[in-house]
XYZ file of C-alpha atoms in Angstrom:
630
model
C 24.655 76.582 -41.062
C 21.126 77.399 -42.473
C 18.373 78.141 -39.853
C 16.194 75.544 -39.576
C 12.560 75.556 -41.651
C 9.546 76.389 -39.665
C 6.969 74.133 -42.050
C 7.448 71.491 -44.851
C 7.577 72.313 -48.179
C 4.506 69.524 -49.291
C 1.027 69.568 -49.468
C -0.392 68.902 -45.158
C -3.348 69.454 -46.561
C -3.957 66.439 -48.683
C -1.911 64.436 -46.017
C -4.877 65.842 -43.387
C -7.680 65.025 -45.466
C -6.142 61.110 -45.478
C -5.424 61.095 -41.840
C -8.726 62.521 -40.916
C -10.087 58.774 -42.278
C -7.787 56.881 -39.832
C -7.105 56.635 -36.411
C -3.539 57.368 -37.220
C -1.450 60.550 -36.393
C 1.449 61.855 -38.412
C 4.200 63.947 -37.031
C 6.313 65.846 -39.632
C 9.442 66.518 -36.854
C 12.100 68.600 -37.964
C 15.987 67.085 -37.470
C 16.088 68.675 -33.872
C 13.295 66.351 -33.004
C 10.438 69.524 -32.650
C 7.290 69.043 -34.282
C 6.629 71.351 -37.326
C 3.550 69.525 -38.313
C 0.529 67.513 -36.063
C -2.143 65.731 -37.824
C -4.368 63.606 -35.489
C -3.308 64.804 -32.103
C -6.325 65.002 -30.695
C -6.062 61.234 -29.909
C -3.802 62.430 -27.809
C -5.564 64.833 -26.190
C -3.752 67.418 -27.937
C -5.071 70.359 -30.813
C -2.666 70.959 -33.217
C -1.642 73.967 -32.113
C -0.772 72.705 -28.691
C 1.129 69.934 -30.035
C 3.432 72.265 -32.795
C 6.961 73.123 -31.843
C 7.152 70.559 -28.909
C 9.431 68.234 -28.296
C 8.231 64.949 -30.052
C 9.783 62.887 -27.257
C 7.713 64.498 -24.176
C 4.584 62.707 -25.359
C 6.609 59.437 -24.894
C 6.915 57.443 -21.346
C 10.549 58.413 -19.905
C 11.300 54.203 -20.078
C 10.887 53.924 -24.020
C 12.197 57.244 -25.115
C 15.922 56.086 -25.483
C 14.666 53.403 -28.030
C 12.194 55.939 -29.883
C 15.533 58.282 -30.146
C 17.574 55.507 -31.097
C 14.912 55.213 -34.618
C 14.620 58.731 -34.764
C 18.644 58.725 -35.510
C 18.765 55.606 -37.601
C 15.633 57.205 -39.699
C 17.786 60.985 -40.312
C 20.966 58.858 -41.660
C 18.614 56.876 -43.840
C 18.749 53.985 -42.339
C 15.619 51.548 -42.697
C 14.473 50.434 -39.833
C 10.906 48.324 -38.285
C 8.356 49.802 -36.519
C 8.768 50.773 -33.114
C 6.506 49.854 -30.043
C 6.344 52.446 -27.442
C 4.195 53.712 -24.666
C 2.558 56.988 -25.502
C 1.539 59.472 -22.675
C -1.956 61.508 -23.156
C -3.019 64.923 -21.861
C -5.032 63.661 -19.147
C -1.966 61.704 -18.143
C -3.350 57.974 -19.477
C -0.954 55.978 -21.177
C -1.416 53.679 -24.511
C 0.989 51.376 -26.273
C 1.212 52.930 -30.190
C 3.667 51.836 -33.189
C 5.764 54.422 -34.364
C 7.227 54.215 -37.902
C 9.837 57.316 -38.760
C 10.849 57.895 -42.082
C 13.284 60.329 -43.720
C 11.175 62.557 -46.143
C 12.636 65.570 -47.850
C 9.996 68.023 -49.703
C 10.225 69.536 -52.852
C 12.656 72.676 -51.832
C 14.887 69.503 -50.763
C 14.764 70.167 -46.895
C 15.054 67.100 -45.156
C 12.310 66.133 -42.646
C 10.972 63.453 -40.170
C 7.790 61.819 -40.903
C 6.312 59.461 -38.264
C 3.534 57.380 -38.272
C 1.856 56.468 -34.782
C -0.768 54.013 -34.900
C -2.657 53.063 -32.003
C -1.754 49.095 -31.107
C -3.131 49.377 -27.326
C -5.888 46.572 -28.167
C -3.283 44.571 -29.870
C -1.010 44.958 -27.223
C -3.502 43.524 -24.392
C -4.635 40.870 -26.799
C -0.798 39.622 -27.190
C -0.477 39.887 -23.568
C -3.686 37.877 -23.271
C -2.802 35.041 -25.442
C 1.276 35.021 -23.788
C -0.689 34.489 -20.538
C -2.603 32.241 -21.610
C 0.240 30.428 -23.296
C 2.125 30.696 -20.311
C -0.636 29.016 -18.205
C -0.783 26.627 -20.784
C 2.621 25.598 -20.869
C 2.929 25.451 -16.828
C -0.129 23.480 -16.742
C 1.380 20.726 -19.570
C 4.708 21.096 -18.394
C 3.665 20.642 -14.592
C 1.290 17.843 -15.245
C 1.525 14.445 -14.115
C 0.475 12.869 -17.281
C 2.007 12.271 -20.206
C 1.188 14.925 -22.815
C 2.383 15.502 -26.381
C 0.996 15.937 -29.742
C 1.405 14.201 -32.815
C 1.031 14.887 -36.895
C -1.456 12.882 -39.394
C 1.690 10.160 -39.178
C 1.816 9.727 -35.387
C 4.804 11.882 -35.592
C 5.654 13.295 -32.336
C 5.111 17.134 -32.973
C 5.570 18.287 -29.136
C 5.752 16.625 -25.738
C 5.867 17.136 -22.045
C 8.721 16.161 -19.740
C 6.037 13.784 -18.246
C 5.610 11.712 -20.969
C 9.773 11.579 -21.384
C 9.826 9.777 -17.705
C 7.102 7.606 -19.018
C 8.894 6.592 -21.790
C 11.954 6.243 -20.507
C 13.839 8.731 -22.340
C 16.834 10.678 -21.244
C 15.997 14.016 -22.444
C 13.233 15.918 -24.554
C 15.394 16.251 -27.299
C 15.877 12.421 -27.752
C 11.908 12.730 -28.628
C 12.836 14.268 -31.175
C 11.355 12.197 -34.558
C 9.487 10.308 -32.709
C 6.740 7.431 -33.626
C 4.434 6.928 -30.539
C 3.721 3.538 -32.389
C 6.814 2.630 -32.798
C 7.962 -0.256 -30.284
C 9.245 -3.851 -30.947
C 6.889 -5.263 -28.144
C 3.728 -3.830 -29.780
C 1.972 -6.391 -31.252
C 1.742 -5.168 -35.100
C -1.604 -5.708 -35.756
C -2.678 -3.921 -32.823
C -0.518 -0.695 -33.817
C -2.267 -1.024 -37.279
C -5.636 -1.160 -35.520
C -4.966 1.664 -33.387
C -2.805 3.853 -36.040
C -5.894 3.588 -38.287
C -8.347 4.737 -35.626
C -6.547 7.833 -34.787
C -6.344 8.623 -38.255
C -9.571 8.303 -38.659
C -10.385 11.408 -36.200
C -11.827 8.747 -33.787
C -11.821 9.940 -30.208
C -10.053 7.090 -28.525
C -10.175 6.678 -24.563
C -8.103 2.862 -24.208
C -5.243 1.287 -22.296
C -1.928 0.369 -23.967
C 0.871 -1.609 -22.238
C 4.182 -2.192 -24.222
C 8.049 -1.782 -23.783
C 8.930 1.229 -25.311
C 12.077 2.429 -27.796
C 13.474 3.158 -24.485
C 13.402 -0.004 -23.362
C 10.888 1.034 -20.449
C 7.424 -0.897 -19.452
C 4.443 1.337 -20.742
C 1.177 0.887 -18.804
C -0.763 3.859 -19.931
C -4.397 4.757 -19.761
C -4.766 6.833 -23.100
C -7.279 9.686 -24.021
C -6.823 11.086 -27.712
C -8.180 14.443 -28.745
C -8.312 14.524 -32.610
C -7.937 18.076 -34.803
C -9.053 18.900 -38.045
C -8.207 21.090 -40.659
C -11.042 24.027 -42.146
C -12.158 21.252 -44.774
C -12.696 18.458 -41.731
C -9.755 16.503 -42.379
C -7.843 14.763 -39.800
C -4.464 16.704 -38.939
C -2.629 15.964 -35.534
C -3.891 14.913 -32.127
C -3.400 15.640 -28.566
C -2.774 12.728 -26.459
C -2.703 12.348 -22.643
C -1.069 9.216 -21.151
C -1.961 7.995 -17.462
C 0.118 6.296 -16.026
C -1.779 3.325 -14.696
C 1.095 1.123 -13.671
C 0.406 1.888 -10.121
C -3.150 1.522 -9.937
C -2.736 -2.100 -11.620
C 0.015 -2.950 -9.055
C -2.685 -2.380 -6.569
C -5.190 -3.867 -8.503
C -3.057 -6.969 -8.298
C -2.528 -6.476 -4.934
C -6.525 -6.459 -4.354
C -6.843 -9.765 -6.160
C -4.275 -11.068 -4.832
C -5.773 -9.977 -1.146
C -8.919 -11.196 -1.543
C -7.881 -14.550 -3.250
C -5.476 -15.480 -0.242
C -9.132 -13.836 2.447
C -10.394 -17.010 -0.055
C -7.753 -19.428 0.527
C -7.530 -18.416 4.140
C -11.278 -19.367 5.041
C -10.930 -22.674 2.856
C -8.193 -22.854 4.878
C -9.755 -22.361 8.531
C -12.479 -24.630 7.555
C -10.145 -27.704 6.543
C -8.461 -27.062 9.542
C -10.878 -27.243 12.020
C -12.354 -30.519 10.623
C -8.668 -31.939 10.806
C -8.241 -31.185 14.012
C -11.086 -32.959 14.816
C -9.652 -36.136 13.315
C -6.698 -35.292 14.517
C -7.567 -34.920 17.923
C -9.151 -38.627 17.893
C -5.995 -39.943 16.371
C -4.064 -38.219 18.887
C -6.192 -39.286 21.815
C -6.172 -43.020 20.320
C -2.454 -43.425 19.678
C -1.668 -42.032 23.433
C -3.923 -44.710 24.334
C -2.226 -47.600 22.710
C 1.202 -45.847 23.727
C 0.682 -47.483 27.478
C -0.346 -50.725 26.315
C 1.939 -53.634 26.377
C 3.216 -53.630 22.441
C 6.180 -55.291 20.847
C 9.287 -52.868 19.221
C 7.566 -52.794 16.183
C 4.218 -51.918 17.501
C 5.105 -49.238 19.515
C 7.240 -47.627 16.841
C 4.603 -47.757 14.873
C 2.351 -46.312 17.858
C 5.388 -43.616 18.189
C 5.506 -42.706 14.521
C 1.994 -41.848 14.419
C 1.681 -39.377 17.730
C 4.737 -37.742 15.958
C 2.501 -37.404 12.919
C -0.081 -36.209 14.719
C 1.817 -33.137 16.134
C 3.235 -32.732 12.814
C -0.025 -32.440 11.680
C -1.153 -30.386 14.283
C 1.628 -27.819 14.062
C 0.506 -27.932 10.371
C -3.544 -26.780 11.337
C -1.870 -24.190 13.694
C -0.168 -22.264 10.998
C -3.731 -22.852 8.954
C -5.487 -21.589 11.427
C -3.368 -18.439 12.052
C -2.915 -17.847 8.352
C -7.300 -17.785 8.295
C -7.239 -15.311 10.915
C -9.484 -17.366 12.695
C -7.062 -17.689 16.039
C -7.376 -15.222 18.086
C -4.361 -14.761 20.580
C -4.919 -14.337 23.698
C -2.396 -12.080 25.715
C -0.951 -12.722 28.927
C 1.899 -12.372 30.997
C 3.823 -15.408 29.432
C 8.075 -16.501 31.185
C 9.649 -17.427 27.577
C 11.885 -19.680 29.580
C 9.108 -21.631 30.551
C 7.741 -22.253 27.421
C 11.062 -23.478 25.473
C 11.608 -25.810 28.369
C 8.287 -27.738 28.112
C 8.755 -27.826 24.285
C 12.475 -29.071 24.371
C 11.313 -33.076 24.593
C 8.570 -32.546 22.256
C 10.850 -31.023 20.179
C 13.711 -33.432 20.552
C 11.407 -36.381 18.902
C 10.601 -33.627 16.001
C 13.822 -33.156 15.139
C 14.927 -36.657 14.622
C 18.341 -37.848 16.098
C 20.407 -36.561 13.617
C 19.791 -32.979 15.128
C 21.508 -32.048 18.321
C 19.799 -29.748 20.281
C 21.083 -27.536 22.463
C 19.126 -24.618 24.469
C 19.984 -22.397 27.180
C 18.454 -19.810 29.449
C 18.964 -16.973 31.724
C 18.808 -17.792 35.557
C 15.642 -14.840 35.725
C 12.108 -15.329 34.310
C 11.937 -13.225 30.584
C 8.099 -12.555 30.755
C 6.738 -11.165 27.945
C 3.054 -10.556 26.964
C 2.005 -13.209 24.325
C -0.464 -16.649 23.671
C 1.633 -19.155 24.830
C -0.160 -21.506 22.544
C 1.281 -19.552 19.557
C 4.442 -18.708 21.125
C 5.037 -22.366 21.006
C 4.092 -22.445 17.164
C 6.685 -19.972 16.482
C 9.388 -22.010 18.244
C 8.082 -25.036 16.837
C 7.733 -23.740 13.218
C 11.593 -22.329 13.571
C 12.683 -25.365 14.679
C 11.185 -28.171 11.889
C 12.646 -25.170 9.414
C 15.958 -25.512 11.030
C 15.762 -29.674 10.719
C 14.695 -29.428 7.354
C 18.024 -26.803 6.302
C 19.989 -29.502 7.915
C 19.059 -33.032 5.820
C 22.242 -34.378 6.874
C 21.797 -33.420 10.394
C 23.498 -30.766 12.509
C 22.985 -28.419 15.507
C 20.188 -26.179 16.563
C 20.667 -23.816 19.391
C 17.522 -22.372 21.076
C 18.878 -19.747 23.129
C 16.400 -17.401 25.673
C 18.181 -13.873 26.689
C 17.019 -10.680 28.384
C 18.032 -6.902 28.164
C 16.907 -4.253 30.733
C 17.090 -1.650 27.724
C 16.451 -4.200 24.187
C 13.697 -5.851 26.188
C 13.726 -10.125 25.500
C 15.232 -12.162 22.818
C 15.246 -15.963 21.488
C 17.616 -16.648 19.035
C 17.053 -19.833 17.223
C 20.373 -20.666 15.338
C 21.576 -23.695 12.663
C 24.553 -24.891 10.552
C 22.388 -25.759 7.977
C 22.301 -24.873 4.183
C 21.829 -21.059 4.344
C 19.838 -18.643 2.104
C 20.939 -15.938 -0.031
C 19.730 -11.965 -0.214
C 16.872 -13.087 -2.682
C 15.787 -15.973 -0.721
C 15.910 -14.197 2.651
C 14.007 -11.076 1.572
C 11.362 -13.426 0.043
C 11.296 -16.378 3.128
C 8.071 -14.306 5.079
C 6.078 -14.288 1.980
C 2.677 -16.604 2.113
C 3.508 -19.667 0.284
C 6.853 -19.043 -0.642
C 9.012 -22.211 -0.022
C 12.592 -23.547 -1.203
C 11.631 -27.090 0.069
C 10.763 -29.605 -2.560
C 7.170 -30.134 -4.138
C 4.938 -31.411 -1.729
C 7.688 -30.897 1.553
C 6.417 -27.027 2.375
C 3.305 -25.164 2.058
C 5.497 -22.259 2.622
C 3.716 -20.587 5.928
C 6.195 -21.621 8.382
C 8.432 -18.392 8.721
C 5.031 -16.103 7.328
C 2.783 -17.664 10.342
C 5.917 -16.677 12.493
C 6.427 -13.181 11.428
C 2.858 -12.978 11.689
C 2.691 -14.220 15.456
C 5.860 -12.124 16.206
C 3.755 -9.085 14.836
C 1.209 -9.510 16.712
C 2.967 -9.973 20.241
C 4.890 -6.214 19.487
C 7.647 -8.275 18.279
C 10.561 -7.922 15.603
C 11.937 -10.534 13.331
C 15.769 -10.127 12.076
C 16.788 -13.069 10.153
C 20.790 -13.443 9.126
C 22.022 -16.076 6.903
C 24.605 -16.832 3.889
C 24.373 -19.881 1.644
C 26.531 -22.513 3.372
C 26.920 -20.761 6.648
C 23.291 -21.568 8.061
C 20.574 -19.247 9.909
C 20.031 -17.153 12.808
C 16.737 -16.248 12.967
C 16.765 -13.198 16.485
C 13.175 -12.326 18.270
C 12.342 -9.397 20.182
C 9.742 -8.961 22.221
C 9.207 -5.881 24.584
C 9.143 -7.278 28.477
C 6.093 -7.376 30.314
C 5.773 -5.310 33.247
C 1.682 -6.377 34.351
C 0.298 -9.175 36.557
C 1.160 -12.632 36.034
C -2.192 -14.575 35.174
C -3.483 -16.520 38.316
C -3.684 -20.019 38.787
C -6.794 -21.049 37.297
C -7.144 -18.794 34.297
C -6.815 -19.312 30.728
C -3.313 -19.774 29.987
C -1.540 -20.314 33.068
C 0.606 -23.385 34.223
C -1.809 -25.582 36.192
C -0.863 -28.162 38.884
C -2.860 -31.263 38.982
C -3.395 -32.018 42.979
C -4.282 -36.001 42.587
C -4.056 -38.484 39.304
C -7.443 -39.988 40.036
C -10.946 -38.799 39.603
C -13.794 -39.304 42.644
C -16.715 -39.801 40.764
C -17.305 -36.257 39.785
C -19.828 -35.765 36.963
C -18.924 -34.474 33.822
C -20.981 -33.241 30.969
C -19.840 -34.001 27.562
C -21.382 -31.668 24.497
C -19.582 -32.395 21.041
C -21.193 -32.642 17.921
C -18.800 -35.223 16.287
C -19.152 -38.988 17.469
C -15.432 -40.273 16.976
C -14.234 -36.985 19.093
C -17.094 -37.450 21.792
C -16.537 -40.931 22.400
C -12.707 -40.659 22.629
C -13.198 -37.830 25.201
C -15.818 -39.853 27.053
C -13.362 -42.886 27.189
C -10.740 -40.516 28.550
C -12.495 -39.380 31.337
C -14.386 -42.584 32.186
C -10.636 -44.183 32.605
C -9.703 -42.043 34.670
C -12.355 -42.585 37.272
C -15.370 -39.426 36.100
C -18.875 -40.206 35.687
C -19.869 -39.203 32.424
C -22.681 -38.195 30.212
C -22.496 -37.193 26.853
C -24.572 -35.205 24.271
C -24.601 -33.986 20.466
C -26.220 -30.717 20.223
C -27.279 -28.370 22.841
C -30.906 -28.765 23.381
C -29.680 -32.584 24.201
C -27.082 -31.109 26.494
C -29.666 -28.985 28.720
C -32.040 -31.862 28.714
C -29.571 -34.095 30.069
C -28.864 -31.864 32.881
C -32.519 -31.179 34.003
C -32.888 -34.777 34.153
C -30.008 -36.589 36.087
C -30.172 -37.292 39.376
C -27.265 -34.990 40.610
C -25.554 -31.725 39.935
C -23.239 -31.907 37.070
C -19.641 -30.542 38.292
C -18.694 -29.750 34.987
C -18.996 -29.401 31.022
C -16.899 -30.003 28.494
C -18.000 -28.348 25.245
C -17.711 -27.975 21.512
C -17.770 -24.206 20.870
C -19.646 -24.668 17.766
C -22.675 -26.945 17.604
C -25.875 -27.708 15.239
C -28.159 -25.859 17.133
C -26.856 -23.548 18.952
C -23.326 -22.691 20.210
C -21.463 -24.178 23.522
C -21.262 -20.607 25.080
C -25.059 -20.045 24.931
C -25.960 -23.730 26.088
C -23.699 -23.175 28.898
C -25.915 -19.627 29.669
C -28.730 -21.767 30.377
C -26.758 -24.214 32.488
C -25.197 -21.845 34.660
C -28.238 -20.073 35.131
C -29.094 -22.831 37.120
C -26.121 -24.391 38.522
C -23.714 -21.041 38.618
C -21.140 -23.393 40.468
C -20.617 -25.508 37.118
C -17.342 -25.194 36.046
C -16.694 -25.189 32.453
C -13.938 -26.058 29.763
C -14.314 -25.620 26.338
C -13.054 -27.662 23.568
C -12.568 -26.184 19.706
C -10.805 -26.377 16.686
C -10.661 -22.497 16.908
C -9.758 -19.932 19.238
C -13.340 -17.898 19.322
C -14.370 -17.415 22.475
C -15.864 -14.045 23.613
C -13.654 -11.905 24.818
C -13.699 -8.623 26.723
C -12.912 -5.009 24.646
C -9.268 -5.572 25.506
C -9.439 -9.411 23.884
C -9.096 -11.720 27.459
C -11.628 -14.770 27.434
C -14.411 -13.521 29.733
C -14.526 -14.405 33.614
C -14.863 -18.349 33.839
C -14.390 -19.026 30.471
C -11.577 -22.057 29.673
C -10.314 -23.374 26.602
C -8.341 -26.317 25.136
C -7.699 -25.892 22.125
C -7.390 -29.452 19.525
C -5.785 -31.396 18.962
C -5.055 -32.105 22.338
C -3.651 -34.710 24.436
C -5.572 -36.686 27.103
C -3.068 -35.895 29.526
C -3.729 -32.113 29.166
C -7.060 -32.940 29.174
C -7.251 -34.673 31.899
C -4.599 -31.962 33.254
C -7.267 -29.092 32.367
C -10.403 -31.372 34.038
C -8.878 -31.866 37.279
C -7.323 -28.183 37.755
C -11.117 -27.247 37.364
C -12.924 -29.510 39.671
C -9.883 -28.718 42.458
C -10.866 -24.966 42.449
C -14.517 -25.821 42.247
C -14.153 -27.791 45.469
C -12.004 -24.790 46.844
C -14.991 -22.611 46.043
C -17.457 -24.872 47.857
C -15.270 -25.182 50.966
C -15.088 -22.093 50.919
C -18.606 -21.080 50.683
C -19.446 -23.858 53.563
């Protein structure tokens, strides 16, 4: 074996004088991997003294050395190999990324050498690392993103796309992207994709709303922003296009129209039915009249036919009323049992003959905290459903429980027609009805659930097509005070059937419904006096010849409104006892929603026996009161 050369036989002279114009360094490295030759070490910190006869692998970090070996070998068999990134180590310890290219060079005498280039590709390096960042951040923010992104050639070709826009689509994968025509979609109207092809062609910058079914077979609502690119000459070349989803935001678009057209329909509503009850409370009050007359069979089925009406009707203004939001519950310590008991002969006439009822309760009061005035609606609505599931006839059962632990129930049950899933999950819906055109208006079991709601109630309603309906109530049992006798919404015993003379102030701004309640209470033995607005009402007072005993008022009035008239009266005569009379339930009420102290209402239509019922209670406790006092 020959010893191994000390320096190249070539000219490093001429290979100096080309380095020195570069940034470069050239190692000639002899087969052991020792440098014989160093031209440009100083970049490294080194002279070229310092760097001679050194291993060529100490100025290389420890963790790429095993690759920078691996080229050194491949370069001495003559192998060809690309350049090499490594991290090179300087004399003051600092480290730079360089490209080393070995090559096998033998000189002139034929000795074989190593020649390796090292060029300095630090900058490079960092800029690479700069734009994979970048790219990285890029990719996370279009691959995280909630919108639909993707790009697309001068064709509308899909070039790339985001997972995002896959879901919007409705495709399965990424992949079956793959060719796609962001135009292309059988529910597209054509002219519209020719329109809108044309404009993104164009280089236009296009900010619109698309809604089609795409190849996917998916609904597309899309808000669409297009970012055009262009080629060095200005021509058009791809886009970048971000899809919204707006399908959600239209939903509750809808849902706001929808809300503020039924806010519409509800104060249409509330206004129709307080001028119906109105009428209907003069029909009412009529028709009860005539009802004790002497009248032939036909006459008084006639006479029977229309006070049926009438509650129909008023049952009807009810649910009106509560759909408006204009009746206000008011919450009290309510028995349950009570309250289907003094409905069950009302209800008996509703339901006709061909439905038997049958209703049962527990031996206990069930007290729960409601408006007994609504609480009746929802018993009354279930039921006239019921009838009307049942054409042929059939049973209803109307059936009052109580559970220490579930709290109280009524379960309202008939063998009539049934619904289905559809039908059932749609039945509380405003307006929704299964009746025939011009049978429903379709707020029966919505004023309900709506009532139910609003007591702290729940609602569970089972039924199969054929097999009829359950409909089960729960309401949590009230553990407060019972109201006392004399308050808005307790039972009321009537001590006598005739009046003595007692005085009673009539204020109602609608003739028919002020005479009928003047005619009610003259009959039954009151002294009355009557007036149409308020001013009328206190002028009146100031001028008859004796205390009045008590009022009857119209809430709302021409001039003024029943509660402030009444102000004025009482500030006067703070014995006057008072009942108000209105087509809604807006009274003032206290911060926790009672009426306010001395504050009664009847609520039309009403009869004249409840009234009457409602007159007398209050003139009994007055004279209480004024025993008292003396």
């Amino acid at each position: 074996m020959s010893a191994t050369p000390q320096s190249p036989a070539f000219d490093i002279e001429l290979m100096r004088a080309v380095i020195a114009q570069t940034s470069d360094i050239v190692l000639v490295l002899r087969r052991d991997g020792s440098i014989a030759e160093s031209l440009g070490s100083e970049h490294l910190g080194y002279s070229e003294a310092e760097s001679r006869d050194r291993d060529a692998f100490d100025f290389i970090d420890p963790a790429c050395v095993e690759k920078a070996r691996a080229g050194f070998e491949r370069a001495v068999r003559g192998e060809s190999l690309e350049p090499i990134d490594v991290m090179g180590v300087h004399a003051d310890g600092s480290k730079r990324f360089y490209e080393i290219a070995p090559v096998r060079f033998p000189d002139r005498e034929g000795q074989l050498w190593i020649v390796v280039v090292v060029r300095d590709i630090h900058r490079r390096k960092l800029l690479e690392s700069s734009v994979r960042s970048s790219e990285q951040r890029y990719r996370a923010l279009v691959e995280q993103s909630p919108f639909g992104i993707l790009i697309i050639d001068h064709d509308l070709n899909l070039i790339a796309a985001n997972q995002a826009y896959a879901d919007q689509v409705g495709a399965p994968s990424l992949e079956a992207l793959r060719g796609h025509n962001i135009m292309s979609s059988p529910a597209v109207d054509e002219e519209m994709v020719k329109s809108l092809g044309e404009r993104v062609r164009s280089g236009e910058a296009l900010s619109t709303s698309l809604s089609y079914v795409s190849l996917f077979g998916k609904q597309v609502d899309v808000h669409v922003n297009v970012a055009p690119a262009f080629d060095e000459d200005g021509a058009f070349v791809a886009a970048q296009i971000i899809f919204e989803d707006v399908s959600e935001s239209r939903r509750l678009e809808e849902q706001l129209r929808q809300s503020q057209k039924m806010e519409a329909v509800g104060r249409l509503a509330g206004g129709v039915a307080h001028d119906f009850n109105n009428n209907l409370t003069v029909i009412l009050g009529l028709a009860e009249q005539l009802a004790v007359a002497p009248l032939g069979p036909e006459e008084r089925e006639a006479v029977d036919e229309i006070i049926l009406s009438a509650e129909r009707s008023a049952a009807l203004t009810n649910q009106l009323l509560a759909f408006s939001r204009r009746d206000e519950a008011e919450l009290v310590g309510v028995d349950l049992n009570r309250v289907v008991e003094r409905l069950e002969p009302m209800l008996r006439r509703v339901l006709g003959a061909k439905v038997e009822l049958g209703v049962s309760f527990v031996r206990e009061p069930v007290v729960i905290e409601a408006d007994a005035r609504l609480l009746e609606q929802v018993v009354v609505n279930l039921a006239v459903n019921a009838r009307d599931a049942m054409p042929d006839g059939g049973k209803l059962k109307i059936r009052v429980s109580s559970d220490p632990g579930a709290g109280a129930q009524l379960d309202i049950e008939d063998d009539g027609e049934g619904m289905d899933a559809e039908t059932r999950t749609r039945s509380i819906e405003p307006f929704f009805t299964t009746k025939k055109e011009g049978s429903g208006t379709g707020l029966g079991l919505y004023t309900v659930y709506g009532i139910v709601r609003q007591f702290d109630g729940s609602m569970q309603i089972e039924s199969e097509p054929g097999c009829g309906t359950r409909i089960s109530i729960r309401f949590p049992v009230f553990t407060g005070m019972m109201p006392r006798e004399g308050t808005a919404g307790a039972a009321r015993t009537v001590t006598r059937d005739t009046a003595c003379g007692e005085l009673v102030l009539v204020l109602e701004d609608q003739p028919s419904v002020r005479k009928l309640l003047c005619r009610v209470l003259s009959r039954r033995g009151h002294t009355v006096i009557s007036a149409k607005d308020g001013a009328e009402a206190i002028e009146r007072a100031r001028s008859s010849d004796r205390p009045i005993d008590l009022i009857v008022s119209d809430v709302r009035l021409p001039d003024t409104s029943g509660p402030e008239t009444v102000a004025v009266l009482r500030a006067e005569h703070p014995d006057l006892q008072v009942l108000y009379v209105s087509g809604y339930n807006d009274l003032p009420r206290d911060a926790e929603g009672r009426l306010e102290d001395g504050f009664e209402l009847l609520t039309k239509p009403f009869s004249a026996d409840l009234l009457l019922t409602r007159v007398r209670s209050l003139l009994d406790e007055r004279g209480k009161e004024l025993d008292a006092q003396a």
